[in-house]
JSON list of C-alpha atoms in Angstrom, two decimals:
[
{"chain": "A", "resi": 730, "resn": "UNK", "atom": "CA", "xyz": [-17.12, 6.91, 1.85]},
{"chain": "A", "resi": 731, "resn": "UNK", "atom": "CA", "xyz": [-14.29, 9.38, 2.18]},
{"chain": "A", "resi": 732, "resn": "UNK", "atom": "CA", "xyz": [-11.14, 7.50, 1.15]},
{"chain": "A", "resi": 733, "resn": "UNK", "atom": "CA", "xyz": [-7.56, 8.74, 1.39]},
{"chain": "A", "resi": 734, "resn": "UNK", "atom": "CA", "xyz": [-5.50, 7.25, -1.46]},
{"chain": "A", "resi": 735, "resn": "UNK", "atom": "CA", "xyz": [-1.76, 7.43, -0.85]},
{"chain": "A", "resi": 736, "resn": "UNK", "atom": "CA", "xyz": [0.32, 7.12, -4.01]},
{"chain": "A", "resi": 737, "resn": "UNK", "atom": "CA", "xyz": [-2.67, 8.26, -6.02]},
{"chain": "A", "resi": 738, "resn": "UNK", "atom": "CA", "xyz": [-0.68, 9.24, -9.11]},
{"chain": "A", "resi": 739, "resn": "UNK", "atom": "CA", "xyz": [1.38, 6.12, -9.67]},
{"chain": "A", "resi": 740, "resn": "UNK", "atom": "CA", "xyz": [0.41, 3.35, -12.06]},
{"chain": "A", "resi": 741, "resn": "UNK", "atom": "CA", "xyz": [-1.44, 1.34, -9.43]},
{"chain": "A", "resi": 742, "resn": "UNK", "atom": "CA", "xyz": [-2.59, 4.29, -7.36]},
{"chain": "A", "resi": 743, "resn": "UNK", "atom": "CA", "xyz": [-4.13, 5.97, -10.39]},
{"chain": "A", "resi": 744, "resn": "UNK", "atom": "CA", "xyz": [-6.13, 2.84, -11.16]},
{"chain": "A", "resi": 745, "resn": "UNK", "atom": "CA", "xyz": [-7.28, 2.58, -7.54]},
{"chain": "A", "resi": 746, "resn": "UNK", "atom": "CA", "xyz": [-8.27, 6.24, -7.47]},
{"chain": "A", "resi": 747, "resn": "UNK", "atom": "CA", "xyz": [-10.26, 5.90, -10.71]},
{"chain": "A", "resi": 748, "resn": "UNK", "atom": "CA", "xyz": [-12.03, 2.75, -9.50]},
{"chain": "A", "resi": 749, "resn": "UNK", "atom": "CA", "xyz": [-13.04, 4.31, -6.19]},
{"chain": "A", "resi": 750, "resn": "UNK", "atom": "CA", "xyz": [-14.23, 7.54, -7.81]},
{"chain": "A", "resi": 751, "resn": "UNK", "atom": "CA", "xyz": [-16.20, 5.49, -10.33]},
{"chain": "A", "resi": 752, "resn": "UNK", "atom": "CA", "xyz": [-17.96, 3.75, -7.46]},
{"chain": "A", "resi": 753, "resn": "UNK", "atom": "CA", "xyz": [-19.04, 7.05, -5.95]},
{"chain": "A", "resi": 754, "resn": "UNK", "atom": "CA", "xyz": [-16.48, 7.45, -3.17]},
{"chain": "A", "resi": 755, "resn": "UNK", "atom": "CA", "xyz": [-15.02, 10.81, -2.20]},
{"chain": "A", "resi": 756, "resn": "UNK", "atom": "CA", "xyz": [-11.30, 10.41, -2.83]},
{"chain": "A", "resi": 757, "resn": "UNK", "atom": "CA", "xyz": [-8.54, 12.50, -1.26]},
{"chain": "A", "resi": 758, "resn": "UNK", "atom": "CA", "xyz": [-5.57, 11.98, -3.60]},
{"chain": "A", "resi": 759, "resn": "UNK", "atom": "CA", "xyz": [-2.21, 12.05, -1.80]},
{"chain": "A", "resi": 760, "resn": "UNK", "atom": "CA", "xyz": [1.19, 12.17, -3.46]},
{"chain": "A", "resi": 761, "resn": "UNK", "atom": "CA", "xyz": [4.70, 13.29, -2.65]},
{"chain": "A", "resi": 762, "resn": "UNK", "atom": "CA", "xyz": [4.76, 16.08, -5.22]},
{"chain": "A", "resi": 763, "resn": "UNK", "atom": "CA", "xyz": [1.13, 16.56, -6.30]},
{"chain": "A", "resi": 764, "resn": "UNK", "atom": "CA", "xyz": [-2.38, 15.86, -5.14]},
{"chain": "A", "resi": 765, "resn": "UNK", "atom": "CA", "xyz": [-5.12, 17.15, -2.88]},
{"chain": "A", "resi": 766, "resn": "UNK", "atom": "CA", "xyz": [-2.61, 16.69, -0.07]},
{"chain": "A", "resi": 767, "resn": "UNK", "atom": "CA", "xyz": [1.18, 16.27, -0.20]},
{"chain": "A", "resi": 768, "resn": "UNK", "atom": "CA", "xyz": [2.84, 13.70, 2.03]},
{"chain": "A", "resi": 769, "resn": "UNK", "atom": "CA", "xyz": [6.02, 11.64, 2.11]},
{"chain": "A", "resi": 770, "resn": "UNK", "atom": "CA", "xyz": [4.78, 8.73, 4.19]},
{"chain": "A", "resi": 771, "resn": "UNK", "atom": "CA", "xyz": [8.37, 7.74, 5.02]},
{"chain": "A", "resi": 772, "resn": "UNK", "atom": "CA", "xyz": [8.36, 10.78, 7.33]},
{"chain": "A", "resi": 773, "resn": "UNK", "atom": "CA", "xyz": [6.25, 10.11, 10.45]},
{"chain": "A", "resi": 774, "resn": "UNK", "atom": "CA", "xyz": [5.84, 13.86, 11.05]},
{"chain": "A", "resi": 775, "resn": "UNK", "atom": "CA", "xyz": [4.42, 14.26, 7.55]},
{"chain": "A", "resi": 776, "resn": "UNK", "atom": "CA", "xyz": [1.95, 11.43, 8.22]},
{"chain": "A", "resi": 777, "resn": "UNK", "atom": "CA", "xyz": [0.86, 13.26, 11.36]},
{"chain": "A", "resi": 778, "resn": "UNK", "atom": "CA", "xyz": [0.29, 16.46, 9.40]},
{"chain": "A", "resi": 779, "resn": "UNK", "atom": "CA", "xyz": [-1.75, 14.57, 6.81]},
{"chain": "A", "resi": 780, "resn": "UNK", "atom": "CA", "xyz": [-4.13, 13.29, 9.48]},
{"chain": "A", "resi": 781, "resn": "UNK", "atom": "CA", "xyz": [-4.41, 16.77, 10.98]},
{"chain": "A", "resi": 782, "resn": "UNK", "atom": "CA", "xyz": [-5.38, 18.24, 7.62]},
{"chain": "A", "resi": 783, "resn": "UNK", "atom": "CA", "xyz": [-7.88, 15.60, 6.45]},
{"chain": "A", "resi": 784, "resn": "UNK", "atom": "CA", "xyz": [-10.89, 14.88, 8.64]},
{"chain": "A", "resi": 785, "resn": "UNK", "atom": "CA", "xyz": [-13.89, 12.56, 8.40]},
{"chain": "A", "resi": 786, "resn": "UNK", "atom": "CA", "xyz": [-11.86, 9.67, 6.95]},
{"chain": "A", "resi": 787, "resn": "UNK", "atom": "CA", "xyz": [-13.61, 6.34, 6.37]},
{"chain": "A", "resi": 788, "resn": "UNK", "atom": "CA", "xyz": [-10.73, 4.47, 4.73]},
{"chain": "A", "resi": 789, "resn": "UNK", "atom": "CA", "xyz": [-7.04, 4.84, 3.97]},
{"chain": "A", "resi": 790, "resn": "UNK", "atom": "CA", "xyz": [-5.52, 2.95, 1.07]},
{"chain": "A", "resi": 791, "resn": "UNK", "atom": "CA", "xyz": [-1.87, 2.88, 0.09]},
{"chain": "A", "resi": 792, "resn": "UNK", "atom": "CA", "xyz": [-0.41, 2.12, -3.31]},
{"chain": "A", "resi": 793, "resn": "UNK", "atom": "CA", "xyz": [3.02, 3.58, -2.56]},
{"chain": "A", "resi": 794, "resn": "UNK", "atom": "CA", "xyz": [6.31, 2.16, -1.37]},
{"chain": "A", "resi": 795, "resn": "UNK", "atom": "CA", "xyz": [9.96, 2.44, -2.34]},
{"chain": "A", "resi": 796, "resn": "UNK", "atom": "CA", "xyz": [12.34, -0.51, -2.48]},
{"chain": "A", "resi": 797, "resn": "UNK", "atom": "CA", "xyz": [15.94, -1.01, -3.52]},
{"chain": "A", "resi": 798, "resn": "UNK", "atom": "CA", "xyz": [16.54, -3.79, -6.06]},
{"chain": "A", "resi": 799, "resn": "UNK", "atom": "CA", "xyz": [20.12, -5.06, -6.28]},
{"chain": "A", "resi": 800, "resn": "UNK", "atom": "CA", "xyz": [22.03, -8.34, -6.12]},
{"chain": "A", "resi": 801, "resn": "UNK", "atom": "CA", "xyz": [22.23, -9.52, -2.53]},
{"chain": "A", "resi": 802, "resn": "UNK", "atom": "CA", "xyz": [26.02, -9.31, -2.59]},
{"chain": "A", "resi": 803, "resn": "UNK", "atom": "CA", "xyz": [25.73, -5.60, -3.39]},
{"chain": "A", "resi": 804, "resn": "UNK", "atom": "CA", "xyz": [22.98, -4.65, -0.92]},
{"chain": "A", "resi": 805, "resn": "UNK", "atom": "CA", "xyz": [24.20, -2.30, 1.78]},
{"chain": "A", "resi": 806, "resn": "UNK", "atom": "CA", "xyz": [22.82, -1.80, 5.27]},
{"chain": "A", "resi": 807, "resn": "UNK", "atom": "CA", "xyz": [21.53, 1.57, 4.10]},
{"chain": "A", "resi": 808, "resn": "UNK", "atom": "CA", "xyz": [19.70, -0.12, 1.20]},
{"chain": "A", "resi": 809, "resn": "UNK", "atom": "CA", "xyz": [17.94, -2.44, 3.61]},
{"chain": "A", "resi": 810, "resn": "UNK", "atom": "CA", "xyz": [17.01, 0.38, 5.98]},
{"chain": "A", "resi": 811, "resn": "UNK", "atom": "CA", "xyz": [15.75, 2.53, 3.11]},
{"chain": "A", "resi": 812, "resn": "UNK", "atom": "CA", "xyz": [13.60, -0.31, 1.78]},
{"chain": "A", "resi": 813, "resn": "UNK", "atom": "CA", "xyz": [12.13, -1.17, 5.17]},
{"chain": "A", "resi": 814, "resn": "UNK", "atom": "CA", "xyz": [11.40, 2.50, 5.79]},
{"chain": "A", "resi": 815, "resn": "UNK", "atom": "CA", "xyz": [10.05, 3.15, 2.29]},
{"chain": "A", "resi": 816, "resn": "UNK", "atom": "CA", "xyz": [7.84, 0.06, 1.95]},
{"chain": "A", "resi": 817, "resn": "UNK", "atom": "CA", "xyz": [7.11, -1.30, 5.43]},
{"chain": "A", "resi": 818, "resn": "UNK", "atom": "CA", "xyz": [7.59, 1.25, 8.21]},
{"chain": "A", "resi": 819, "resn": "UNK", "atom": "CA", "xyz": [5.90, 3.99, 6.19]},
{"chain": "A", "resi": 820, "resn": "UNK", "atom": "CA", "xyz": [2.73, 1.92, 5.74]},
{"chain": "A", "resi": 821, "resn": "UNK", "atom": "CA", "xyz": [2.78, 0.75, 9.34]},
{"chain": "A", "resi": 822, "resn": "UNK", "atom": "CA", "xyz": [2.93, 4.40, 10.37]},
{"chain": "A", "resi": 823, "resn": "UNK", "atom": "CA", "xyz": [-0.17, 5.16, 8.29]},
{"chain": "A", "resi": 824, "resn": "UNK", "atom": "CA", "xyz": [-2.05, 2.66, 10.44]},
{"chain": "A", "resi": 825, "resn": "UNK", "atom": "CA", "xyz": [-0.35, 3.43, 13.76]},
{"chain": "A", "resi": 826, "resn": "UNK", "atom": "CA", "xyz": [-1.27, 7.10, 13.58]},
{"chain": "A", "resi": 827, "resn": "UNK", "atom": "CA", "xyz": [-4.41, 6.57, 11.53]},
{"chain": "A", "resi": 828, "resn": "UNK", "atom": "CA", "xyz": [-6.38, 4.54, 14.06]},
{"chain": "A", "resi": 829, "resn": "UNK", "atom": "CA", "xyz": [-7.02, 7.80, 15.95]},
{"chain": "A", "resi": 830, "resn": "UNK", "atom": "CA", "xyz": [-8.35, 9.56, 12.85]},
{"chain": "A", "resi": 831, "resn": "UNK", "atom": "CA", "xyz": [-10.26, 6.94, 10.86]},
{"chain": "A", "resi": 832, "resn": "UNK", "atom": "CA", "xyz": [-13.91, 6.14, 11.55]},
{"chain": "A", "resi": 833, "resn": "UNK", "atom": "CA", "xyz": [-14.58, 3.42, 14.16]},
{"chain": "A", "resi": 834, "resn": "UNK", "atom": "CA", "xyz": [-15.80, 1.06, 11.41]},
{"chain": "A", "resi": 835, "resn": "UNK", "atom": "CA", "xyz": [-13.18, 2.31, 8.95]},
{"chain": "A", "resi": 836, "resn": "UNK", "atom": "CA", "xyz": [-10.36, 0.44, 7.23]},
{"chain": "A", "resi": 837, "resn": "UNK", "atom": "CA", "xyz": [-6.78, 0.50, 6.01]},
{"chain": "A", "resi": 838, "resn": "UNK", "atom": "CA", "xyz": [-5.54, -1.23, 2.86]},
{"chain": "A", "resi": 839, "resn": "UNK", "atom": "CA", "xyz": [-1.78, -1.55, 2.39]},
{"chain": "A", "resi": 840, "resn": "UNK", "atom": "CA", "xyz": [0.27, -2.88, -0.51]},
{"chain": "A", "resi": 841, "resn": "UNK", "atom": "CA", "xyz": [2.80, -5.71, -0.60]},
{"chain": "A", "resi": 842, "resn": "UNK", "atom": "CA", "xyz": [3.62, -7.80, -3.65]},
{"chain": "A", "resi": 843, "resn": "UNK", "atom": "CA", "xyz": [4.26, -11.17, -5.19]},
{"chain": "A", "resi": 844, "resn": "UNK", "atom": "CA", "xyz": [7.89, -11.17, -4.02]},
{"chain": "A", "resi": 845, "resn": "UNK", "atom": "CA", "xyz": [6.82, -12.21, -0.52]},
{"chain": "A", "resi": 846, "resn": "UNK", "atom": "CA", "xyz": [5.93, -15.68, -1.80]},
{"chain": "A", "resi": 847, "resn": "UNK", "atom": "CA", "xyz": [7.78, -15.77, -5.12]},
{"chain": "A", "resi": 848, "resn": "UNK", "atom": "CA", "xyz": [11.15, -14.05, -4.68]},
{"chain": "A", "resi": 849, "resn": "UNK", "atom": "CA", "xyz": [13.38, -13.05, -7.55]},
{"chain": "A", "resi": 850, "resn": "UNK", "atom": "CA", "xyz": [17.11, -12.41, -7.86]},
{"chain": "A", "resi": 851, "resn": "UNK", "atom": "CA", "xyz": [17.83, -8.87, -6.73]},
{"chain": "A", "resi": 852, "resn": "UNK", "atom": "CA", "xyz": [14.63, -8.60, -4.73]},
{"chain": "A", "resi": 853, "resn": "UNK", "atom": "CA", "xyz": [15.70, -9.67, -1.23]},
{"chain": "A", "resi": 854, "resn": "UNK", "atom": "CA", "xyz": [15.13, -6.25, 0.32]},
{"chain": "A", "resi": 855, "resn": "UNK", "atom": "CA", "xyz": [11.68, -5.92, -1.25]},
{"chain": "A", "resi": 856, "resn": "UNK", "atom": "CA", "xyz": [10.74, -9.46, -0.18]},
{"chain": "A", "resi": 857, "resn": "UNK", "atom": "CA", "xyz": [11.73, -8.67, 3.40]},
{"chain": "A", "resi": 858, "resn": "UNK", "atom": "CA", "xyz": [9.72, -5.45, 3.44]},
{"chain": "A", "resi": 859, "resn": "UNK", "atom": "CA", "xyz": [6.66, -7.11, 1.90]},
{"chain": "A", "resi": 860, "resn": "UNK", "atom": "CA", "xyz": [6.83, -9.89, 4.46]},
{"chain": "A", "resi": 861, "resn": "UNK", "atom": "CA", "xyz": [6.96, -7.33, 7.26]},
{"chain": "A", "resi": 862, "resn": "UNK", "atom": "CA", "xyz": [3.84, -5.60, 5.95]},
{"chain": "A", "resi": 863, "resn": "UNK", "atom": "CA", "xyz": [1.92, -8.86, 5.67]},
{"chain": "A", "resi": 864, "resn": "UNK", "atom": "CA", "xyz": [2.88, -9.97, 9.19]},
{"chain": "A", "resi": 865, "resn": "UNK", "atom": "CA", "xyz": [1.88, -6.55, 10.51]},
{"chain": "A", "resi": 866, "resn": "UNK", "atom": "CA", "xyz": [-1.53, -6.73, 8.83]},
{"chain": "A", "resi": 867, "resn": "UNK", "atom": "CA", "xyz": [-2.31, -10.05, 10.46]},
{"chain": "A", "resi": 868, "resn": "UNK", "atom": "CA", "xyz": [-1.18, -8.85, 13.88]},
{"chain": "A", "resi": 869, "resn": "UNK", "atom": "CA", "xyz": [-2.73, -5.37, 13.78]},
{"chain": "A", "resi": 870, "resn": "UNK", "atom": "CA", "xyz": [-6.12, -6.76, 12.73]},
{"chain": "A", "resi": 871, "resn": "UNK", "atom": "CA", "xyz": [-6.40, -8.44, 16.14]},
{"chain": "A", "resi": 872, "resn": "UNK", "atom": "CA", "xyz": [-5.95, -5.17, 18.02]},
{"chain": "A", "resi": 873, "resn": "UNK", "atom": "CA", "xyz": [-7.63, -2.43, 16.00]},
{"chain": "A", "resi": 874, "resn": "UNK", "atom": "CA", "xyz": [-11.07, -4.05, 15.58]},
{"chain": "A", "resi": 875, "resn": "UNK", "atom": "CA", "xyz": [-13.72, -2.96, 14.76]},
{"chain": "A", "resi": 876, "resn": "UNK", "atom": "CA", "xyz": [-11.46, -1.02, 12.38]},
{"chain": "A", "resi": 877, "resn": "UNK", "atom": "CA", "xyz": [-10.05, -3.29, 9.69]},
{"chain": "A", "resi": 878, "resn": "UNK", "atom": "CA", "xyz": [-6.71, -3.69, 7.93]},
{"chain": "A", "resi": 879, "resn": "UNK", "atom": "CA", "xyz": [-5.80, -5.73, 4.85]},
{"chain": "A", "resi": 880, "resn": "UNK", "atom": "CA", "xyz": [-3.05, -5.82, 2.24]},
{"chain": "A", "resi": 881, "resn": "UNK", "atom": "CA", "xyz": [-3.23, -6.21, -1.52]},
{"chain": "A", "resi": 882, "resn": "UNK", "atom": "CA", "xyz": [-0.44, -8.31, -3.05]},
{"chain": "A", "resi": 883, "resn": "UNK", "atom": "CA", "xyz": [-0.20, -7.91, -6.83]},
{"chain": "A", "resi": 884, "resn": "UNK", "atom": "CA", "xyz": [2.11, -9.60, -9.25]},
{"chain": "A", "resi": 885, "resn": "UNK", "atom": "CA", "xyz": [3.82, -7.66, -12.03]},
{"chain": "A", "resi": 886, "resn": "UNK", "atom": "CA", "xyz": [1.49, -5.02, -13.51]},
{"chain": "A", "resi": 887, "resn": "UNK", "atom": "CA", "xyz": [0.81, -5.17, -17.24]},
{"chain": "A", "resi": 888, "resn": "UNK", "atom": "CA", "xyz": [1.51, -1.44, -17.45]},
{"chain": "A", "resi": 889, "resn": "UNK", "atom": "CA", "xyz": [4.95, -1.94, -15.86]},
{"chain": "A", "resi": 890, "resn": "UNK", "atom": "CA", "xyz": [6.10, -4.83, -18.03]},
{"chain": "A", "resi": 891, "resn": "UNK", "atom": "CA", "xyz": [8.33, -2.73, -20.24]},
{"chain": "A", "resi": 892, "resn": "UNK", "atom": "CA", "xyz": [10.26, -1.39, -17.24]},
{"chain": "A", "resi": 893, "resn": "UNK", "atom": "CA", "xyz": [10.24, -4.36, -14.87]},
{"chain": "A", "resi": 894, "resn": "UNK", "atom": "CA", "xyz": [9.42, -7.38, -17.04]},
{"chain": "A", "resi": 895, "resn": "UNK", "atom": "CA", "xyz": [13.05, -8.52, -17.38]},
{"chain": "A", "resi": 896, "resn": "UNK", "atom": "CA", "xyz": [13.24, -8.93, -13.59]},
{"chain": "A", "resi": 897, "resn": "UNK", "atom": "CA", "xyz": [10.17, -11.20, -13.57]},
{"chain": "A", "resi": 898, "resn": "UNK", "atom": "CA", "xyz": [10.83, -13.95, -16.13]},
{"chain": "A", "resi": 899, "resn": "UNK", "atom": "CA", "xyz": [7.86, -16.23, -16.61]},
{"chain": "A", "resi": 900, "resn": "UNK", "atom": "CA", "xyz": [5.50, -14.13, -14.46]},
{"chain": "A", "resi": 901, "resn": "UNK", "atom": "CA", "xyz": [2.04, -13.47, -15.90]},
{"chain": "A", "resi": 902, "resn": "UNK", "atom": "CA", "xyz": [1.31, -9.73, -15.55]},
{"chain": "A", "resi": 903, "resn": "UNK", "atom": "CA", "xyz": [-2.08, -8.38, -14.49]},
{"chain": "A", "resi": 904, "resn": "UNK", "atom": "CA", "xyz": [-3.73, -5.06, -15.39]},
{"chain": "A", "resi": 905, "resn": "UNK", "atom": "CA", "xyz": [-3.69, -2.38, -12.70]},
{"chain": "A", "resi": 906, "resn": "UNK", "atom": "CA", "xyz": [-7.49, -2.14, -13.01]},
{"chain": "A", "resi": 907, "resn": "UNK", "atom": "CA", "xyz": [-7.80, -5.75, -11.81]},
{"chain": "A", "resi": 908, "resn": "UNK", "atom": "CA", "xyz": [-5.61, -5.03, -8.80]},
{"chain": "A", "resi": 909, "resn": "UNK", "atom": "CA", "xyz": [-7.71, -1.94, -8.06]},
{"chain": "A", "resi": 910, "resn": "UNK", "atom": "CA", "xyz": [-10.75, -4.17, -7.62]},
{"chain": "A", "resi": 911, "resn": "UNK", "atom": "CA", "xyz": [-8.97, -5.94, -4.75]},
{"chain": "A", "resi": 912, "resn": "UNK", "atom": "CA", "xyz": [-8.70, -2.56, -3.06]},
{"chain": "A", "resi": 913, "resn": "UNK", "atom": "CA", "xyz": [-12.46, -2.11, -3.51]},
{"chain": "A", "resi": 914, "resn": "UNK", "atom": "CA", "xyz": [-12.99, -5.52, -1.93]},
{"chain": "A", "resi": 915, "resn": "UNK", "atom": "CA", "xyz": [-10.98, -4.41, 1.09]},
{"chain": "A", "resi": 916, "resn": "UNK", "atom": "CA", "xyz": [-12.61, -0.98, 1.41]},
{"chain": "A", "resi": 917, "resn": "UNK", "atom": "CA", "xyz": [-16.22, -2.02, 0.86]},
{"chain": "A", "resi": 918, "resn": "UNK", "atom": "CA", "xyz": [-16.12, -5.53, 2.35]},
{"chain": "A", "resi": 919, "resn": "UNK", "atom": "CA", "xyz": [-15.77, -6.74, 5.92]},
{"chain": "A", "resi": 920, "resn": "UNK", "atom": "CA", "xyz": [-12.58, -8.82, 5.70]},
{"chain": "A", "resi": 921, "resn": "UNK", "atom": "CA", "xyz": [-9.70, -8.02, 8.00]},
{"chain": "A", "resi": 922, "resn": "UNK", "atom": "CA", "xyz": [-6.21, -9.37, 8.55]},
{"chain": "A", "resi": 923, "resn": "UNK", "atom": "CA", "xyz": [-6.18, -10.68, 4.99]},
{"chain": "A", "resi": 924, "resn": "UNK", "atom": "CA", "xyz": [-3.59, -10.55, 2.22]},
{"chain": "A", "resi": 925, "resn": "UNK", "atom": "CA", "xyz": [-5.52, -10.29, -1.05]},
{"chain": "A", "resi": 926, "resn": "UNK", "atom": "CA", "xyz": [-3.33, -11.76, -3.80]},
{"chain": "A", "resi": 927, "resn": "UNK", "atom": "CA", "xyz": [-3.88, -10.68, -7.39]},
{"chain": "A", "resi": 928, "resn": "UNK", "atom": "CA", "xyz": [-2.00, -12.52, -10.10]}
]
């Protein structure tokens, strides 16, 4: 399959890219500053250009999304808008525009996170954005069939423990490679409208 991997050079995205390549898929690596194609998915026009430049797509997977972490009392309206745009609206746009460019039996795999179900202090914006993505996946799956859409929801990554571990006290981290296998399940399987939790 020809798979577009958005966020292909991040910790998770790199693991997803390696797993898909190892399974024989043709991967188009997409990043904001490097890759086979450059795209800031928070910009709908850039998403449109991406789909114009890449043809013959069987699957789109996303391992990218920006969120503001701050105490709720310090979150601004701009912080909330930036998080919803960076984590939720950007991924929704990948699907909204992508349905016209992905194969009829193709799929989309988005990313959310453990904070939807297990919130932490300082993570209200991220929790809200994750929840929006998960609700969208369930709703969109009804309308885009036979194309499919799922989300992968990882807990804290082992590789990110040094940077983010203090924000996740008591959480058991998982290796990015394990999360990448959930992406494979979504791409190669037949499930749709599912949130695949890893943790």
